[in-house]
PDB file of C-alpha atoms in Angstrom:
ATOM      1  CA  UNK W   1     -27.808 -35.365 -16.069  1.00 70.00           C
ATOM      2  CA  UNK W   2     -28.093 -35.851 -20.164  1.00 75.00           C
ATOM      3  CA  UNK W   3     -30.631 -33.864 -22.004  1.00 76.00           C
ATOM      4  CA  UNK W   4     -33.327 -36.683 -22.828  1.00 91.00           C
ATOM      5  CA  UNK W   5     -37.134 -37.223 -23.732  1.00 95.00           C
ATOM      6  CA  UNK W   6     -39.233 -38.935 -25.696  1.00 96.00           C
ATOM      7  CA  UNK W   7     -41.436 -38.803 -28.527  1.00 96.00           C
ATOM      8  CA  UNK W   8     -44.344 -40.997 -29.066  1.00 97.00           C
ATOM      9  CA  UNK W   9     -46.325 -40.408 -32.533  1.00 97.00           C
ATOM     10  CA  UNK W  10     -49.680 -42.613 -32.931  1.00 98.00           C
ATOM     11  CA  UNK W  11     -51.716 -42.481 -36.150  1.00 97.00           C
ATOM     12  CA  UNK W  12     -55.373 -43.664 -36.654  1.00 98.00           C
ATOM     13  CA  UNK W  13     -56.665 -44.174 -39.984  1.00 97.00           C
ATOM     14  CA  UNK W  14     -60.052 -44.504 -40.972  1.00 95.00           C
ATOM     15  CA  UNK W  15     -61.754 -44.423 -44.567  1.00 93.00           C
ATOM     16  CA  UNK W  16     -61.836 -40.458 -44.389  1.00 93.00           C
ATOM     17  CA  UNK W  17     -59.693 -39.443 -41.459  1.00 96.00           C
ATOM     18  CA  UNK W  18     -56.175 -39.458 -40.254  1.00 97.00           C
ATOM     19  CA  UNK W  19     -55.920 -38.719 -36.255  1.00 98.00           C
ATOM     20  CA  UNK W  20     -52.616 -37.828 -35.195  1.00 98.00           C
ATOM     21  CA  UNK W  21     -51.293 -38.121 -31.324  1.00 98.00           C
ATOM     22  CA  UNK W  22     -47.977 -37.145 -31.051  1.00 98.00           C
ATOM     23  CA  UNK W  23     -46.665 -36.410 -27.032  1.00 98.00           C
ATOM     24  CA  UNK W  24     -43.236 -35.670 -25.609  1.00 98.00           C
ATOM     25  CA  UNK W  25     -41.888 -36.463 -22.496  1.00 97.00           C
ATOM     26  CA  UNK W  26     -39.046 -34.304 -21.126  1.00 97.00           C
ATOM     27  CA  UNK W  27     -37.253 -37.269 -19.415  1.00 96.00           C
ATOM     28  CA  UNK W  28     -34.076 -34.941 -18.296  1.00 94.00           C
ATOM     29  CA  UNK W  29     -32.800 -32.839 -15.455  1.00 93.00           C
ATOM     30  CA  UNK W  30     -33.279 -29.234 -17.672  1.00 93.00           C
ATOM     31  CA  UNK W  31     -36.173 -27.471 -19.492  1.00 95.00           C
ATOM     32  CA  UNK W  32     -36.846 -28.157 -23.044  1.00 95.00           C
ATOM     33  CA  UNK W  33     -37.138 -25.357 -25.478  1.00 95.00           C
ATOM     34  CA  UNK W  34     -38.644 -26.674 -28.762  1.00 96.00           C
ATOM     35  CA  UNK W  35     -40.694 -25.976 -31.523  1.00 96.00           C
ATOM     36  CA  UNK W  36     -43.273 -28.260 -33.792  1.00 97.00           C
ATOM     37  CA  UNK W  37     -44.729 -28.858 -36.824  1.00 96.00           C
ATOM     38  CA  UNK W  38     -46.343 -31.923 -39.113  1.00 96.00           C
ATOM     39  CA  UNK W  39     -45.248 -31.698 -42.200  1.00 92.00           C
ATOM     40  CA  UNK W  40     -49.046 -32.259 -44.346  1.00 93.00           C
ATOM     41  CA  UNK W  41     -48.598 -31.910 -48.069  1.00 92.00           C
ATOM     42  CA  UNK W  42     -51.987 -32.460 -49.520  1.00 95.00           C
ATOM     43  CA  UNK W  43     -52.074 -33.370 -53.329  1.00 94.00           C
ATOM     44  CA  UNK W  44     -54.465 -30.838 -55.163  1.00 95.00           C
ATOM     45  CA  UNK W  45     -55.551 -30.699 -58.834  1.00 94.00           C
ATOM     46  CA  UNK W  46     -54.988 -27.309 -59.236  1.00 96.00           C
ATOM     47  CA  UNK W  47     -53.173 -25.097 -57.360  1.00 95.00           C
ATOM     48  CA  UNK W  48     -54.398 -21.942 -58.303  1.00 96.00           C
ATOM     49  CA  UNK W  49     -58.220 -23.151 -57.763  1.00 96.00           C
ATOM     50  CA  UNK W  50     -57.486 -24.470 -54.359  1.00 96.00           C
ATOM     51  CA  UNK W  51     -58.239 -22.362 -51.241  1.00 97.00           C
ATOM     52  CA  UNK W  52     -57.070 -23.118 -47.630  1.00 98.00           C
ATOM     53  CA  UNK W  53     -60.257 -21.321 -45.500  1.00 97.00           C
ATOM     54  CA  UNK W  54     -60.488 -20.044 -41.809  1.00 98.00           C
ATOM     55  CA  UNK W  55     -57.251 -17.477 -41.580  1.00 98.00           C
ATOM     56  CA  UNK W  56     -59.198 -14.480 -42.842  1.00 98.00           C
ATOM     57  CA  UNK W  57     -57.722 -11.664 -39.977  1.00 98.00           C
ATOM     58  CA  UNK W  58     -55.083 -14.082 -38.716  1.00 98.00           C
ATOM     59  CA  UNK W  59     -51.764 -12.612 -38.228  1.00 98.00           C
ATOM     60  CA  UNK W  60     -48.796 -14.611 -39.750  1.00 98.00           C
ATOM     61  CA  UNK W  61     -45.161 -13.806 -40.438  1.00 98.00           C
ATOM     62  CA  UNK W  62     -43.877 -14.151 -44.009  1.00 97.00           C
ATOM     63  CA  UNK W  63     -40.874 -15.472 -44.494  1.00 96.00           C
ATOM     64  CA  UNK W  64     -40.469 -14.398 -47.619  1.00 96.00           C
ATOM     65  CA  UNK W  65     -40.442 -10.832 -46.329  1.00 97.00           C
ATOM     66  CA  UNK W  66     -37.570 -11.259 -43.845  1.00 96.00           C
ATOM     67  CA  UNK W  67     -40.400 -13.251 -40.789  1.00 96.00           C
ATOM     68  CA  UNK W  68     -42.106  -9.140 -41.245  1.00 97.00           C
ATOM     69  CA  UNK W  69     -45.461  -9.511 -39.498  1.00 98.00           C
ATOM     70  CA  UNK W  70     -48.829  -9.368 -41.238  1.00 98.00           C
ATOM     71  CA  UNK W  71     -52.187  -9.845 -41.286  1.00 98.00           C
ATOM     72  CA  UNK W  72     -54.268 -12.156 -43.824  1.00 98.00           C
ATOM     73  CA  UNK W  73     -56.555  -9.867 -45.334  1.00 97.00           C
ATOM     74  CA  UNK W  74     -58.473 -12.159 -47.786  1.00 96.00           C
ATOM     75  CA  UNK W  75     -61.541 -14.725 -46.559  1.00 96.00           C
ATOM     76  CA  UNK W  76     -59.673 -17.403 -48.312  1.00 96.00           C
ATOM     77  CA  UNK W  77     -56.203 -17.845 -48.972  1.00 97.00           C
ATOM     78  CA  UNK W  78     -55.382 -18.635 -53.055  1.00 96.00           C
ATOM     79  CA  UNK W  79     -52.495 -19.477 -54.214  1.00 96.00           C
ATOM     80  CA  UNK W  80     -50.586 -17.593 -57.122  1.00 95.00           C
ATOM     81  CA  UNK W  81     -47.164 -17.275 -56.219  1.00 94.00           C
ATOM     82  CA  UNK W  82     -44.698 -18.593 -53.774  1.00 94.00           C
ATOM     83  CA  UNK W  83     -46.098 -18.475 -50.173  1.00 96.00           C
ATOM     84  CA  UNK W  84     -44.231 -19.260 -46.812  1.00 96.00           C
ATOM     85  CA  UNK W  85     -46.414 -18.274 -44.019  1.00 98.00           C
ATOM     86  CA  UNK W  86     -46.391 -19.393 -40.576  1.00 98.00           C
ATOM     87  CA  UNK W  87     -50.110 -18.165 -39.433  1.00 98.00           C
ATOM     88  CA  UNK W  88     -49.911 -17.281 -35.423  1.00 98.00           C
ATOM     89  CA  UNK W  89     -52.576 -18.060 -32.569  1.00 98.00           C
ATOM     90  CA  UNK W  90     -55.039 -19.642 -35.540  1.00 98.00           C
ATOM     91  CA  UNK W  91     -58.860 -20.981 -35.243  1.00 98.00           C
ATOM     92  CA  UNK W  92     -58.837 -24.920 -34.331  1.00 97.00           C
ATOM     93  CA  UNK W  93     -60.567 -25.595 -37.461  1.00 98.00           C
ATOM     94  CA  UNK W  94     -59.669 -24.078 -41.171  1.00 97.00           C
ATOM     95  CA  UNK W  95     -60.637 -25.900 -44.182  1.00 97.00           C
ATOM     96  CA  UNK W  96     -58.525 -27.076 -47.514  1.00 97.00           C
ATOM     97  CA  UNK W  97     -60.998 -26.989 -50.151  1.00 96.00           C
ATOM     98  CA  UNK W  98     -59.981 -28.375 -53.492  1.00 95.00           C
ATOM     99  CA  UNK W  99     -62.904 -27.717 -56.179  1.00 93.00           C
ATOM    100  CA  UNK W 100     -61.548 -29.057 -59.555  1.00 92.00           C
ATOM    101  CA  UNK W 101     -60.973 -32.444 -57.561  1.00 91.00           C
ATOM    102  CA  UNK W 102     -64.014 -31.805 -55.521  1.00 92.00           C
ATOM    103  CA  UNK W 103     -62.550 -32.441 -52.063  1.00 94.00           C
ATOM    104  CA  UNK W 104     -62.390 -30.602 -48.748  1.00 95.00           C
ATOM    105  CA  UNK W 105     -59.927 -31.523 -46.094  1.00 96.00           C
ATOM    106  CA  UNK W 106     -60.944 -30.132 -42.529  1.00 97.00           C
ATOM    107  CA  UNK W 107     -58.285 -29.644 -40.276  1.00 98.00           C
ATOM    108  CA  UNK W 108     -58.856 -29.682 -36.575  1.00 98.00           C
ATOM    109  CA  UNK W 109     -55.897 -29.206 -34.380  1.00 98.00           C
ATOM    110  CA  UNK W 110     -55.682 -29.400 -30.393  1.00 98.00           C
ATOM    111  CA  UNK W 111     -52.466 -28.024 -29.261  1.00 98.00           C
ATOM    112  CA  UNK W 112     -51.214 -26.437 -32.161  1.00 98.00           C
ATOM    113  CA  UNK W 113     -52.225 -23.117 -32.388  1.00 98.00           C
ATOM    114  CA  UNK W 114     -50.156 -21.940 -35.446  1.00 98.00           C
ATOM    115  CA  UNK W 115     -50.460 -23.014 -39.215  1.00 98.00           C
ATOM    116  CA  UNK W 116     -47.946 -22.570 -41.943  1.00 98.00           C
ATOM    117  CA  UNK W 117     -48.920 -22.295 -45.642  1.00 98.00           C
ATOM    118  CA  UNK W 118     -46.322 -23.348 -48.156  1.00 94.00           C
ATOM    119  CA  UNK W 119     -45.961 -23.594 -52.002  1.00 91.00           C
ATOM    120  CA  UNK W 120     -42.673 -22.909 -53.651  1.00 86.00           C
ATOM    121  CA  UNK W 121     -43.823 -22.165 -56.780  1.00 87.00           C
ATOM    122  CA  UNK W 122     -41.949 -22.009 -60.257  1.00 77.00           C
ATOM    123  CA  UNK W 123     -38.276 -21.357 -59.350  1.00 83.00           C
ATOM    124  CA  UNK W 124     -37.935 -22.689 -56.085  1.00 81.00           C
ATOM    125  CA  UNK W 125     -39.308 -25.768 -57.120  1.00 75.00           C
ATOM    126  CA  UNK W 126     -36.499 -25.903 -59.943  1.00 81.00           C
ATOM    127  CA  UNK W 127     -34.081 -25.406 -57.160  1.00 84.00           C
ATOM    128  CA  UNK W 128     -35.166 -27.777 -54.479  1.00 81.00           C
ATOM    129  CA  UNK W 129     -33.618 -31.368 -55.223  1.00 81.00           C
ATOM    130  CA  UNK W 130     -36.275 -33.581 -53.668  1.00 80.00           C
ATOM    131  CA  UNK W 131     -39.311 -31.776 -55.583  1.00 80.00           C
ATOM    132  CA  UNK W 132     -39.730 -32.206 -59.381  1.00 78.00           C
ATOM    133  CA  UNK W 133     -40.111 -29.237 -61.249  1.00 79.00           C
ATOM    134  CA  UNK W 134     -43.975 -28.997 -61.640  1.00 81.00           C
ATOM    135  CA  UNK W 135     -44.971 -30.507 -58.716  1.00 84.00           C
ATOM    136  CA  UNK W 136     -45.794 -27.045 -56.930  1.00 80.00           C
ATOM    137  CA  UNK W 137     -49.138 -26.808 -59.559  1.00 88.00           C
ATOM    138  CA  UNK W 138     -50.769 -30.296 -57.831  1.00 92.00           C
ATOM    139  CA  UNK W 139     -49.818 -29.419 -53.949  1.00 92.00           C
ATOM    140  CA  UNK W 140     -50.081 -27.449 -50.998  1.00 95.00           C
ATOM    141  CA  UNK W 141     -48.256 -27.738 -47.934  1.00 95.00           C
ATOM    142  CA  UNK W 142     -50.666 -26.481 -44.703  1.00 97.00           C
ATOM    143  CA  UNK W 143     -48.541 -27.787 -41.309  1.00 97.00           C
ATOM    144  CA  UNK W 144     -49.932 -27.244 -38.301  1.00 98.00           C
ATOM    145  CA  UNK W 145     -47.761 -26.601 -35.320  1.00 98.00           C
ATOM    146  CA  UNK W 146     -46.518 -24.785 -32.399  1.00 98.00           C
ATOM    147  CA  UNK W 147     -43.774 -22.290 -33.355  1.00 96.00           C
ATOM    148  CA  UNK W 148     -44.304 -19.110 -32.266  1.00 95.00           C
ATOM    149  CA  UNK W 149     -43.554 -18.855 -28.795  1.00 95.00           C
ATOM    150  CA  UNK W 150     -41.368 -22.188 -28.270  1.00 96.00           C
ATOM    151  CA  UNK W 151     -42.794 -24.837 -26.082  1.00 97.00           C
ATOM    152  CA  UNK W 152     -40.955 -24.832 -22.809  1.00 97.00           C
ATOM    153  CA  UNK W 153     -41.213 -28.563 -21.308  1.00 97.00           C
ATOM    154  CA  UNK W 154     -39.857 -28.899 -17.258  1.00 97.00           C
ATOM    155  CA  UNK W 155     -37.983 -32.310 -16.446  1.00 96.00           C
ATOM    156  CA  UNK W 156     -40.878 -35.377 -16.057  1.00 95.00           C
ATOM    157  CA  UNK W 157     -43.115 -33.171 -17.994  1.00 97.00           C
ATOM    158  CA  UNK W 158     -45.474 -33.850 -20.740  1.00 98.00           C
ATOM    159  CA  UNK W 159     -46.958 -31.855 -24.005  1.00 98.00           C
ATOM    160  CA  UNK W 160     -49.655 -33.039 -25.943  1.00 98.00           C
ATOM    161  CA  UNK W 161     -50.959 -32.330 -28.900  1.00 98.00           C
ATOM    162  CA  UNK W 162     -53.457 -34.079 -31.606  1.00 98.00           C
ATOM    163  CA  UNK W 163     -54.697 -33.280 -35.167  1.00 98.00           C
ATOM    164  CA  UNK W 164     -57.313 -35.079 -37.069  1.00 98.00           C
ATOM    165  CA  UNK W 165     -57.546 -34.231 -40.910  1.00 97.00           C
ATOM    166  CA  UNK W 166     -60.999 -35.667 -42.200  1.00 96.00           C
ATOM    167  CA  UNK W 167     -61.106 -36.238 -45.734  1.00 95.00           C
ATOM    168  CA  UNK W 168     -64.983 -35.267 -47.894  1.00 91.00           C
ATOM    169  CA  UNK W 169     -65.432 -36.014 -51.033  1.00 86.00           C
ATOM    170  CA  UNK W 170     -68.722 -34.534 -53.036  1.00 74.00           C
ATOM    171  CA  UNK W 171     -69.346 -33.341 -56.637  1.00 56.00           C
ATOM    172  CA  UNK W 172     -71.368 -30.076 -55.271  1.00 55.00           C
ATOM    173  CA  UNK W 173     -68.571 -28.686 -53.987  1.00 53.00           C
ATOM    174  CA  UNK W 174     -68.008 -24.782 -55.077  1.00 51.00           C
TER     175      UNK W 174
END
C-alpha cells in the first residue's frame, strides 16, 4: 500500500473577508504525521506601528533562540527587530491592527491552534532572494497553523481545519 491522501483547499471571498477550508484525507494504508501552516503575509504601512493583539501570556518558541521556549509578556506584540515565533495552544481570535493605514485584520481560526509571527527584518531581508530589501518595513507575516504536536491522520481519515481573516477599515482606529 503507497502512502497517499488528499488535499482539498477552498477559498471564499467576500468584500472584507477571506474564508479558508482546507481538509486532508489520509487515503493510505499508514498514519500520517504532518504539520500545517498558511502562509498570510499582510501588507502594513508601517511596521514598527503595527501590532498583532491576543498572544499576551501565550507561550511560543523562538526560533531565533535555538526553538527555546517562552512566554509573550507584552499585551500586544510590536515589531522592532527580526521575529520568528511559532505561538503554541493560541486564542481562536487575535487581531492585526495596522493604525497608520487604519486597518484591523481579525483572525479567527478553527483547527489551528498555533500562530507564528514573522518579520525578517534588515539583514535577513538582504539575504533572502525572493524578498526585496525593504520590504520587511510594509509587512508582517502572522500564519496560523498546527505545528506543535504533529497531526497524526489514521488511513480513511479526515482533518479539518478553517480560517476566516475579515478585513475593517475605519479612520478612528488607535
Amino acid at each position: 500500500c503507497e502512502d497517499s491522501f488528499t488535499i482539498s483547499v477552498r477559498y471564499t471571498i467576500t468584500n472584507t473577508q477571506l474564508f479558508t477550508k482546507l481538509m486532508v484525507t489520509n487515503t493510505g494504508c499508514e498514519e500520517m504525521v504532518y504539520t500545517v501552516a498558511l502562509h498570510t503575509y499582510f501588507p502594513v504601512e508601517d511596521i514598527t506601528k503595527a501590532r498583532v493583539e491576543g498572544l499576551y501570556r501565550v507561550g511560543y518558541l523562538d526560533s531565533l533562540d535555538g526553538r527555546l521556549m517562552k512566554t509573550e509578556e507584552n499585551p500586544y506584540i510590536l515589531i522592532n527587530e527580526e521575529v520568528d515565533r511559532i505561538y503554541l495552544s493560541t486564542p481562536p481570535t487575535l487581531r492585526l491592527v495596522d493604525p497608520i493605514g487604519k486597518k484591523v485584520v481579525t483572525i479567527e481560526k478553527f483547527n489551528l491552534p498555533d500562530i507564528v509571527v514573522w518579520n525578517p527584518w534588515v539583514e535577513k531581508a538582504k539575504r533572502l532572494s525572493d524578498f526585496g530589501d525593504n520590504e520587511y518595513k510594509e509587512m508582517l507575516c502572522v500564519e496560523t497553523g498546527h505545528i506543535k504536536p504533529a497531526i497524526r491522520l489514521a488511513p480513511g481519515t479526515v482533518w479539518k481545519s478553517e480560517q476566516i481573516l475579515t478585513v475593517v477599515n475605519n479612520g478612528a482606529i488607535l
